[in-house]
DNA sequence: CCCGGAACCTGAAGGC
DNA sequence: TGCCTTCAGGTTCCGG
């Protein structure tokens, strides 16, 4: 599942191959990829443009183009961007292909068809509502505390809300809460200032370590070169169904929070 | 504003 | 072996 560390890795590893390159062709193998635009409209607006910059905001990839437009890509659950020789056979589940003037193609592969490509002149209309970047200096424990204090929803549901903090998904929410010793169903506004500080530090540590490991390949996530990431090998609770807590040995539990599978240790993360 | 549930999608995994 | 059901989750939309 691409979350902040995975999208950051894609950005880092794609950048040297796409920045400064001319888009020589665009094809959509699945029409819905461009929604709400049509494939024809998206293709027309992308063709002949030069890529000036590649940035990440939350889980969005932002390709800055030479005419002021931005190509926005969201990988959602099962999407990946693979870099390959332009005339090779497209990888399985290729839904869109962008060809470049250096002989490479960027293949947007996505089994589930949740991923989207959009083009806009008004980037704020897409990312304007996102909360702070958790690894930037502005994301302090005080800011996190302020954001959580207004919510009584389970703290895990709050962490998954992109308007609160941008980039955290199901895996890293579970890992951060475990590292901080906080039960995922604790009301967000019930955390003590000590717990908020611990959670703040845990979020930053968990995300930074996952970026070091080039993201987590738990299902269909691949890096642009086709390699897997290794962040999942450091997971202590996420996706570890039926296993024991690596800290205390207690069997991990799985519950549903806001419709999301949630793993935690009932001993290390006691309920209120 | 806040909250929770459904919808979008289809491959993978498990049951019989 | 194969059919059928269930599960997975990022985001948006909708109703309360």
Coordinates of C-alpha atoms (C1' of nucleotides) in Angstrom, one line a residue:
Chain A
X1 CA 0.0 0.0 0.0
X2 CA 1.7 3.2 -1.1
X3 CA 1.8 5.6 1.9
X4 CA 4.1 8.5 2.5
X5 CA 7.4 6.5 2.6
X6 CA 6.5 4.6 -0.6
X7 CA 5.4 7.7 -2.5
X8 CA 8.6 9.5 -1.3
X9 CA 10.7 6.6 -2.6
X10 CA 8.9 6.6 -6.0
X11 CA 9.6 10.4 -6.2
X12 CA 13.3 10.0 -5.3
X13 CA 13.9 7.1 -7.7
X14 CA 11.9 8.5 -10.6
X15 CA 13.2 12.1 -10.4
X16 CA 16.6 11.6 -12.1
X17 CA 14.9 9.9 -15.1
X18 CA 12.0 12.3 -15.6
X19 CA 13.0 15.8 -14.6
X20 CA 13.9 17.9 -17.7
X21 CA 12.4 15.3 -20.0
X22 CA 9.9 16.0 -22.8
X23 CA 6.6 14.0 -22.8
X24 CA 6.5 12.5 -26.3
X25 CA 3.4 10.4 -25.9
X26 CA 0.6 9.4 -23.5
X27 CA -1.7 6.4 -23.7
X28 CA -4.4 5.3 -21.4
X29 CA -5.2 1.6 -21.4
X30 CA -8.1 2.3 -19.0
X31 CA -10.3 5.3 -19.7
X32 CA -11.3 5.8 -16.0
X33 CA -7.7 6.6 -15.1
X34 CA -8.2 10.3 -16.1
X35 CA -11.6 10.8 -14.4
X36 CA -13.2 13.3 -14.3
X37 CA -11.4 14.2 -17.5
X38 CA -11.6 12.0 -20.6
X39 CA -8.5 10.1 -21.8
X40 CA -8.3 12.3 -24.9
X41 CA -8.4 15.5 -22.9
X42 CA -5.6 14.4 -20.5
X43 CA -3.5 13.1 -23.4
X44 CA -3.9 16.4 -25.3
X45 CA -2.9 18.5 -22.3
X46 CA 0.2 16.3 -21.4
X47 CA 1.7 15.7 -24.9
X48 CA 4.6 17.9 -25.8
X49 CA 5.1 19.2 -22.2
X50 CA 8.4 19.2 -20.4
X51 CA 8.6 18.0 -16.8
X52 CA 10.3 20.7 -14.7
X53 CA 9.9 19.2 -11.2
X54 CA 8.7 16.2 -9.3
X55 CA 7.4 16.7 -5.8
X56 CA 5.4 14.8 -3.2
X57 CA 2.6 16.2 -0.9
X58 CA 1.0 13.6 1.3
X59 CA 0.5 10.6 -0.9
X60 CA 0.2 12.7 -4.1
X61 CA 3.0 12.8 -6.7
X62 CA 3.1 16.3 -8.4
X63 CA 4.8 16.6 -11.8
X64 CA 5.4 20.3 -12.5
X65 CA 5.1 21.0 -16.2
X66 CA 6.7 23.8 -18.3
X67 CA 3.3 25.5 -19.0
X68 CA 2.4 25.9 -15.3
X69 CA 0.1 22.8 -15.2
X70 CA 0.7 20.0 -12.7
X71 CA 0.2 16.3 -13.4
X72 CA -1.1 14.8 -10.2
X73 CA -0.8 11.1 -9.6
X74 CA -2.3 9.1 -6.7
X75 CA -1.4 5.5 -6.5
X76 CA -4.2 4.7 -4.0
X77 CA -3.9 1.1 -2.9
X78 CA -2.3 -1.0 -5.6
X79 CA -0.7 1.4 -8.0
X80 CA 2.9 1.6 -8.9
X81 CA 5.0 3.6 -11.4
X82 CA 7.5 1.5 -13.3
X83 CA 10.2 2.8 -15.4
X84 CA 11.1 0.8 -18.5
X85 CA 12.3 0.8 -22.1
X86 CA 9.8 2.5 -24.3
X87 CA 9.2 -0.3 -26.7
X88 CA 9.3 -3.2 -24.2
X89 CA 6.2 -5.2 -23.3
X90 CA 4.1 -3.2 -20.8
X91 CA 4.1 -4.7 -17.3
X92 CA 1.0 -6.5 -16.1
X93 CA -2.0 -4.3 -15.2
X94 CA -0.6 -1.3 -17.1
X95 CA -3.4 1.3 -17.1
X96 CA -1.5 4.3 -18.5
X97 CA 1.9 4.9 -20.2
X98 CA 3.8 8.1 -20.5
X99 CA 6.7 8.0 -23.0
X100 CA 9.7 10.4 -22.6
X101 CA 12.3 11.7 -25.0
X102 CA 15.1 9.7 -23.3
X103 CA 13.7 6.4 -24.6
X104 CA 11.9 5.5 -21.3
X105 CA 8.3 4.9 -20.5
X106 CA 6.7 5.5 -17.2
X107 CA 4.1 2.7 -16.7
X108 CA 1.2 3.3 -14.3
X109 CA 0.3 -0.2 -13.2
X110 CA -2.7 -0.7 -10.9
X111 CA -4.6 -4.0 -10.5
X112 CA -7.5 -2.4 -8.7
X113 CA -8.0 0.7 -10.9
X114 CA -8.3 2.9 -7.8
X115 CA -5.3 5.1 -8.9
X116 CA -5.8 8.3 -10.7
X117 CA -4.0 10.7 -13.1
X118 CA -5.2 14.3 -13.1
X119 CA -3.9 17.5 -14.7
X120 CA -4.7 20.9 -13.3
X121 CA -3.6 24.5 -13.3
X122 CA -5.0 24.9 -9.7
X123 CA -3.0 22.5 -7.6
X124 CA -4.6 23.9 -4.4
X125 CA -7.9 22.4 -5.5
X126 CA -6.4 19.0 -5.0
X127 CA -3.9 19.3 -2.2
X128 CA -5.2 22.4 -0.5
X129 CA -7.1 20.6 2.3
X130 CA -4.2 18.3 3.4
X131 CA -2.8 18.5 6.9
X132 CA 0.8 19.1 7.7
X133 CA 3.7 17.0 6.3
X134 CA 4.7 14.9 9.3
X135 CA 8.4 15.0 8.6
X136 CA 8.6 18.8 8.1
X137 CA 9.7 21.1 10.9
X138 CA 6.2 22.6 11.2
X139 CA 4.8 19.4 12.5
X140 CA 5.5 19.7 16.2
X141 CA 4.1 17.8 19.1
X142 CA 2.1 20.9 20.0
X143 CA 0.6 21.0 16.5
X144 CA -0.4 17.3 16.7
X145 CA -1.9 17.8 20.1
X146 CA -3.9 20.7 18.9
X147 CA -5.3 18.7 15.9
X148 CA -6.1 15.7 18.1
X149 CA -7.8 17.7 20.8
X150 CA -10.7 18.5 18.5
X151 CA -11.5 14.9 17.7
X152 CA -13.1 12.3 19.8
X153 CA -12.9 9.7 17.1
X154 CA -10.5 6.8 17.7
X155 CA -7.0 8.1 17.5
X156 CA -6.2 5.6 14.6
X157 CA -9.1 7.1 12.6
X158 CA -7.7 10.6 13.2
X159 CA -4.3 9.6 12.0
X160 CA -5.8 8.2 8.8
X161 CA -7.6 11.5 8.1
X162 CA -5.4 13.3 5.5
X163 CA -6.9 16.6 6.6
X164 CA -5.2 16.1 10.0
X165 CA -1.8 14.8 8.9
X166 CA -0.9 14.0 5.3
X167 CA 0.6 10.8 4.2
X168 CA -0.1 8.3 7.0
X169 CA -2.1 5.2 5.9
X170 CA -3.2 2.0 7.6
X171 CA 0.3 0.3 8.0
X172 CA 2.1 3.3 9.4
X173 CA -0.8 4.3 11.7
X174 CA -0.6 0.8 13.3
X175 CA 3.2 1.0 13.6
X176 CA 3.2 4.5 15.1
X177 CA 0.6 3.7 17.7
X178 CA 2.4 0.5 18.7
X179 CA 5.7 2.4 19.0
X180 CA 4.0 5.0 21.2
X181 CA 2.2 2.3 23.3
X182 CA -1.3 3.7 22.5
X183 CA -4.4 1.7 21.9
X184 CA -5.8 2.5 18.5
X185 CA -9.4 3.0 19.8
X186 CA -8.4 5.5 22.4
X187 CA -10.4 8.7 21.7
X188 CA -8.1 11.2 20.0
X189 CA -8.8 13.9 22.5
X190 CA -8.0 11.6 25.5
X191 CA -4.3 11.4 25.0
X192 CA -2.1 13.0 27.7
X193 CA 0.6 15.5 26.6
X194 CA 3.2 12.9 27.3
X195 CA 1.4 10.4 25.0
X196 CA 1.1 13.1 22.3
X197 CA 4.9 13.7 22.5
X198 CA 5.6 10.0 22.3
X199 CA 3.2 9.6 19.4
X200 CA 4.6 12.5 17.5
X201 CA 8.1 11.1 17.9
X202 CA 6.9 7.6 16.9
X203 CA 5.3 8.9 13.7
X204 CA 8.4 10.6 12.6
X205 CA 10.7 7.7 13.5
X206 CA 8.5 5.1 11.8
X207 CA 8.1 7.1 8.6
X208 CA 11.8 8.1 8.4
X209 CA 12.9 4.5 8.9
X210 CA 10.5 3.3 6.2
X211 CA 11.9 5.8 3.8
X212 CA 15.4 4.5 4.6
X213 CA 14.2 1.1 3.7
X214 CA 12.7 2.4 0.4
X215 CA 9.1 1.7 1.5
X216 CA 7.2 -1.5 2.4
X217 CA 6.3 -4.1 -0.2
X218 CA 3.5 -5.9 1.6
X219 CA 1.3 -6.4 -1.4
X220 CA 1.8 -4.9 -4.9
X221 CA 4.2 -2.0 -4.1
X222 CA 7.3 -1.9 -6.3
X223 CA 9.9 0.8 -6.7
X224 CA 10.2 2.4 -10.2
X225 CA 13.1 0.0 -11.1
X226 CA 10.9 -3.0 -10.2
X227 CA 12.7 -3.7 -6.9
X228 CA 10.7 -4.2 -3.7
X229 CA 11.1 -2.1 -0.6
X230 CA 12.1 -3.6 2.7
X231 CA 10.3 -1.5 5.4
X232 CA 7.9 -4.3 6.1
X233 CA 10.7 -6.4 7.7
X234 CA 10.8 -3.9 10.5
X235 CA 7.1 -3.9 11.1
X236 CA 6.1 -5.0 14.6
X237 CA 2.4 -5.2 14.3
X238 CA 1.2 -4.2 10.8
X239 CA 0.1 -7.1 8.7
X240 CA 1.4 -9.6 11.3
X241 CA -1.8 -11.6 11.6
X242 CA -1.6 -14.5 14.0
X243 CA 1.9 -13.5 15.3
X244 CA 3.1 -12.6 18.7
X245 CA 4.2 -9.2 20.0
X246 CA 7.9 -8.8 19.4
X247 CA 8.2 -6.9 22.6
X248 CA 6.2 -8.9 25.1
X249 CA 5.3 -12.2 23.3
X250 CA 1.6 -11.7 23.7
X251 CA -0.5 -12.7 20.7
X252 CA -1.3 -9.7 18.6
X253 CA -4.9 -8.8 18.1
X254 CA -6.8 -7.7 15.0
X255 CA -9.8 -5.4 15.2
X256 CA -11.7 -3.2 12.8
X257 CA -11.4 0.5 13.3
X258 CA -13.3 2.7 10.8
X259 CA -13.6 -0.3 8.5
X260 CA -9.8 -0.8 8.5
X261 CA -8.0 -3.9 9.7
X262 CA -6.0 -2.8 12.7
X263 CA -3.3 -4.8 14.5
X264 CA -2.1 -4.0 18.0
X265 CA -0.7 -5.6 21.1
X266 CA -3.2 -5.7 23.9
X267 CA -0.5 -5.6 26.6
X268 CA 1.8 -2.9 25.1
X269 CA -1.1 -0.8 24.0
X270 CA -3.6 -1.1 26.9
X271 CA -7.1 0.4 26.5
X272 CA -7.9 3.5 28.5
Chain B
dC1 C1' -17.4 21.1 11.8
dC2 C1' -17.5 16.2 13.2
dC3 C1' -18.4 11.4 12.4
dG4 C1' -19.2 6.8 10.3
dG5 C1' -20.7 3.9 6.5
dA6 C1' -21.0 3.0 1.5
dA7 C1' -19.0 3.1 -3.0
dC8 C1' -15.3 2.6 -6.1
dC9 C1' -12.5 -1.8 -7.9
dT10 C1' -10.6 -6.6 -8.7
dG11 C1' -6.9 -10.0 -7.3
dA12 C1' -5.9 -13.2 -3.8
dA13 C1' -7.0 -16.3 -0.3
dG14 C1' -9.9 -19.4 2.0
dG15 C1' -13.9 -22.6 2.3
dC16 C1' -16.4 -26.5 0.7
Chain C
dT1 C1' -9.9 -29.0 -9.4
dG2 C1' -13.0 -25.3 -9.3
dC3 C1' -16.6 -22.4 -8.0
dC4 C1' -18.1 -19.2 -4.6
dT5 C1' -17.5 -15.9 -0.9
dT6 C1' -14.8 -12.8 1.6
dC7 C1' -11.2 -9.6 2.4
dA8 C1' -8.1 -5.8 1.4
dG9 C1' -7.9 -0.3 1.9
dG10 C1' -7.1 5.5 0.1
dT11 C1' -10.3 8.6 -0.9
dT12 C1' -14.7 10.7 -1.8
dC13 C1' -19.4 11.2 -1.1
dC14 C1' -23.5 11.3 1.6
dG15 C1' -26.5 11.3 5.5
dG16 C1' -27.0 12.2 10.4

